[in-house]
Amino acid sequence: MSATQTLLSVTGLTKHYGAHLGCADVSFDLYPGEVVGIVGESGSGKTTLLNCLAGRLAPDEGRVQYTDRLGDSMDVHAMSESRRRFLMRTDWAFVHQNPRDGLRMAVSAGGNVGERLMAVGARHYGDIRSQAIDWLDKTEVDVGRVDDRPDTFSGGMQQRLQIARNLVTGPRLVFMDEPTGGLDVSVQARLLDLLRRLVAEMGLSAIIVTHDLAVARLLSHRLMVMRRGHVVEQGLTDQVLDDPQHAYTQLLVSSVLQP
Amino acid sequence: MTPESETDQQYNFAYLDEQTKRMIRRALLKAVAIPGYQVPFAGREMPMPYGWGTGGIQVTAAILRRDDTLKVIDQGADDTTNAVSIRKFFKRVAGIATTEKTREATIIQTRHRIPETPLEDGQIIVFQVPIPEPLRFLEPRETETRKMHALEEYGLMHVKLYEDIARHGHIATTYAYPVKVAGRYIMDPSPTPKFDNPKMNRTPALQLFGAGREKRIYAIPPYTEVVSLDFEDHPFEVQKWDRPCALCGATESFLDEVIMDDQGTRMFVCSDTDHCEKRRGEGHVGPAQEAAE
Amino acid sequence: MSQEMIRLTDVAKSFTLHNQDGATLPVFAGLSMSVAAGECVALAGPSGKGKSTLMRMLYGNYLCPAGSIEIRHKDGWTDVAGADPRSILNLRRWTLGYISQFLRVVPRVSALDVVAEPLVSRGLPPEEAQEKAAAILTRLNLPESLWHLAPATFSGGEQQRVNIARGFVAPFPVMLLDEPTASLDKTNREAVLDLIRDAKARGVALIGIFHDAETRNAVCDREFEIASYAVAA
């Protein structure tokens, strides 16, 4: 196995909310091109962990170390806010469960996609617009709707637009919080297929929080199972789901209805 | 000078007490030191409602000296209600001289326009500002806009212009057109028409902005670079009219449309009344005058 | 004897059902075997003795709690029992092919893309991968009219052929076949047996489960009796 550099190296990440535990002593490495799923029931600490990883929430203990394109390693929580925000709109992306949290509802679809380009200095309207249209096409949003506001879109379209907005600058690492939550099953399938394709084509690394084991199986290479803030089991996705070792994972897997 | 007898002696000079004036001057100094940066200040209640220029009036009151000559314009005109009452106010509480002529004024308080006559070294122009935050249009959170200013994250400002072009085919913003001051802060010249944006660039005069309701002061020191934002393929342009001023024939000034009767008769005239009168005094004649003669 | 490709040493497996009072179901123990390049070994034994379990352990799909499962990978050996997820995925990408009994369908992905995927994941341009996928689907007599449809609605035999095509499209040096011909008619079974013979000729090491003796005899060099390692519950 080649000694590739980690993209994200997480050690001993712990977060408390007063007496309540968010996540405890989480450690793992993420390599380029790898997709890690975080599963567990509501309140298990998945989203807390994701927010700590993405630098949106400061952990009480532990470290998240990111290695950039140049091979420079940096502590996500020790860097300046401006650096972190710069990272967030260049190398990183964050897809929210609710598209309203990740989109500007008062701005056209094209403007939403173009924002990240303008944020990194694009100043040619024609170029920005054609890149936005290109990404609407890639994410299967009708390009004829480029000037429409997202509040006139369906939930699935909004979510695809959010993905376009996030991927337009070619990030290396995407954080996703229940990306298919709240969508109809048929709409979910389309979104999953899209995500799977984009992740593979762009060689993206991703950390995906989901409570849906089917989503985890389809998208992630590796799985972490969380319960009450602790990672109780982790490993290869199909191994964890098909031969779960921990009592909680066995319960989780056996609780899913097989259609 | 106004005779002593006309000045209302019940008030401190220029209405505000000296403490307040000092506080505002400190905010002004900070604003001048950081061009385009919005400095919070403890705005006072003024004897007029918000929206009537309370921000500009407090700035003027804080910088006014007894030997100043004040000009007040609203939409470029010296004779509109707002301009007349502010002028009268300062006459009464400060007893200072007033004028309608741009060249004679040491301080010009304005609501919309920058006079057509180029400003000179030593002059101060005070803008009344309703909404000081240029990013407010797309980002309603004050905490977030402050952070964006601090970290120079201004991509959002171009989103606004992008939206304009997407919707109208060109940048349709005609007033409150965002500018970058001294290569650092994005500033809203609101509600000045973009026609006047180029006049802000490297002007010898000091430009001060007061927002009464939002209690913010900002400034552009003399000879500071002020650049209007744009796209490479949609460069910044000022408004143009396809006809001259009906009264003075000026082709390079900002024109107001005036409705003459209920038959739809319209006339385009200089919004800067002083400029128009000065030109007519010099013998310039517009189409309306010619027709009358 | 030709080069050893698969080496199992003292492998054991049991399942612990934590949610059923921690009941433990032992499957087998002390299992050792090896397979050489160009060899096809059939797992034999009555059902329920762990043939599919062993296949899944070889693929890393089931955890191997004891012993080692070594597979020759590039210039060395990878022990599936102790490898991290990344090493197993790397093994699966380049060395280890697996044809399961059932196709796990991905919504909306066409049969052609399902088959081409192992090549694309190796970095082959999509067009080239699709050409190879088309060639092997032709060999397996899957009507061209189905290539651009998602296999979810296909018959069992059609799905199985997509599955087999996916397994054989890339030149894996080690292959695992779990009942590859179960739902196929005679013509298509012959096509699959041809693929297996070709693979053996190329030096691929194969382990398979074959339901009927005729198929088994046609391609397998020997049988490995799993029942002799069974552990009583």
mmCIF file of C-alpha atoms in Angstrom, chain A residues 81-82 85-86 89 104 106-112 114-115 118-129 132 146-147 149, chain B residues 137-141 144 147-148 151-167 180 230-234:
data_model
loop_
_atom_site.group_PDB
_atom_site.id
_atom_site.type_symbol
_atom_site.label_atom_id
_atom_site.label_comp_id
_atom_site.label_asym_id
_atom_site.label_seq_id
_atom_site.Cartn_x
_atom_site.Cartn_y
_atom_site.Cartn_z
ATOM 1 C CA GLU A 81 -11.089 32.331 11.246
ATOM 2 C CA SER A 82 -10.315 33.971 7.911
ATOM 3 C CA ARG A 85 -13.555 30.498 6.020
ATOM 4 C CA PHE A 86 -11.282 30.631 2.998
ATOM 5 C CA ARG A 89 -15.185 28.218 0.136
ATOM 6 C CA ARG A 104 -29.580 31.966 -0.749
ATOM 7 C CA ALA A 106 -33.510 35.375 -2.666
ATOM 8 C CA VAL A 107 -30.805 34.847 -5.281
ATOM 9 C CA SER A 108 -31.268 33.125 -8.667
ATOM 10 C CA ALA A 109 -29.984 29.590 -9.226
ATOM 11 C CA GLY A 110 -27.158 30.980 -11.366
ATOM 12 C CA GLY A 111 -26.206 33.496 -8.686
ATOM 13 C CA ASN A 112 -26.199 30.767 -6.053
ATOM 14 C CA GLY A 114 -21.723 31.644 -9.113
ATOM 15 C CA GLU A 115 -21.227 32.951 -5.578
ATOM 16 C CA MET A 118 -17.059 35.332 -7.300
ATOM 17 C CA ALA A 119 -15.855 34.732 -3.749
ATOM 18 C CA VAL A 120 -12.545 33.492 -5.092
ATOM 19 C CA GLY A 121 -12.204 36.400 -7.488
ATOM 20 C CA ALA A 122 -14.048 35.551 -10.713
ATOM 21 C CA ARG A 123 -15.017 38.850 -12.333
ATOM 22 C CA HIS A 124 -16.198 37.885 -15.795
ATOM 23 C CA TYR A 125 -19.970 37.676 -15.920
ATOM 24 C CA GLY A 126 -20.087 35.534 -19.058
ATOM 25 C CA ASP A 127 -17.635 32.981 -17.653
ATOM 26 C CA ILE A 128 -19.368 32.818 -14.292
ATOM 27 C CA ARG A 129 -22.705 32.302 -15.963
ATOM 28 C CA ALA A 132 -23.066 28.010 -13.451
ATOM 29 C CA VAL A 146 -30.893 29.465 -14.242
ATOM 30 C CA ASP A 147 -32.519 32.815 -13.508
ATOM 31 C CA ARG A 149 -35.030 31.672 -7.494
ATOM 32 C CA PHE B 137 -29.373 43.211 0.506
ATOM 33 C CA LEU B 138 -28.231 39.583 0.591
ATOM 34 C CA GLU B 139 -27.097 39.019 4.170
ATOM 35 C CA PRO B 140 -29.542 40.088 6.847
ATOM 36 C CA ARG B 141 -27.317 39.182 9.835
ATOM 37 C CA GLU B 144 -22.165 38.109 9.537
ATOM 38 C CA LYS B 147 -17.324 39.515 9.744
ATOM 39 C CA MET B 148 -17.426 39.750 5.964
ATOM 40 C CA LEU B 151 -12.228 39.369 6.508
ATOM 41 C CA GLU B 152 -12.691 41.195 3.199
ATOM 42 C CA GLU B 153 -15.130 38.559 1.960
ATOM 43 C CA TYR B 154 -16.875 40.539 -0.712
ATOM 44 C CA GLY B 155 -17.944 37.884 -3.224
ATOM 45 C CA LEU B 156 -21.527 38.503 -2.199
ATOM 46 C CA MET B 157 -21.419 42.059 -3.498
ATOM 47 C CA HIS B 158 -20.791 40.768 -6.985
ATOM 48 C CA VAL B 159 -23.678 38.346 -6.578
ATOM 49 C CA LYS B 160 -25.929 41.391 -6.357
ATOM 50 C CA LEU B 161 -24.513 42.774 -9.598
ATOM 51 C CA TYR B 162 -24.711 39.312 -11.194
ATOM 52 C CA GLU B 163 -28.397 39.197 -10.323
ATOM 53 C CA ASP B 164 -28.880 42.562 -11.972
ATOM 54 C CA ILE B 165 -27.337 41.464 -15.246
ATOM 55 C CA ALA B 166 -29.141 38.115 -15.184
ATOM 56 C CA ARG B 167 -32.453 39.881 -14.726
ATOM 57 C CA LYS B 180 -14.521 49.881 -2.974
ATOM 58 C CA ASP B 230 -18.273 45.798 -11.988
ATOM 59 C CA PHE B 231 -17.523 42.808 -14.201
ATOM 60 C CA GLU B 232 -14.826 42.641 -16.871
ATOM 61 C CA ASP B 233 -17.465 42.107 -19.528
ATOM 62 C CA HIS B 234 -19.974 44.514 -17.933
#
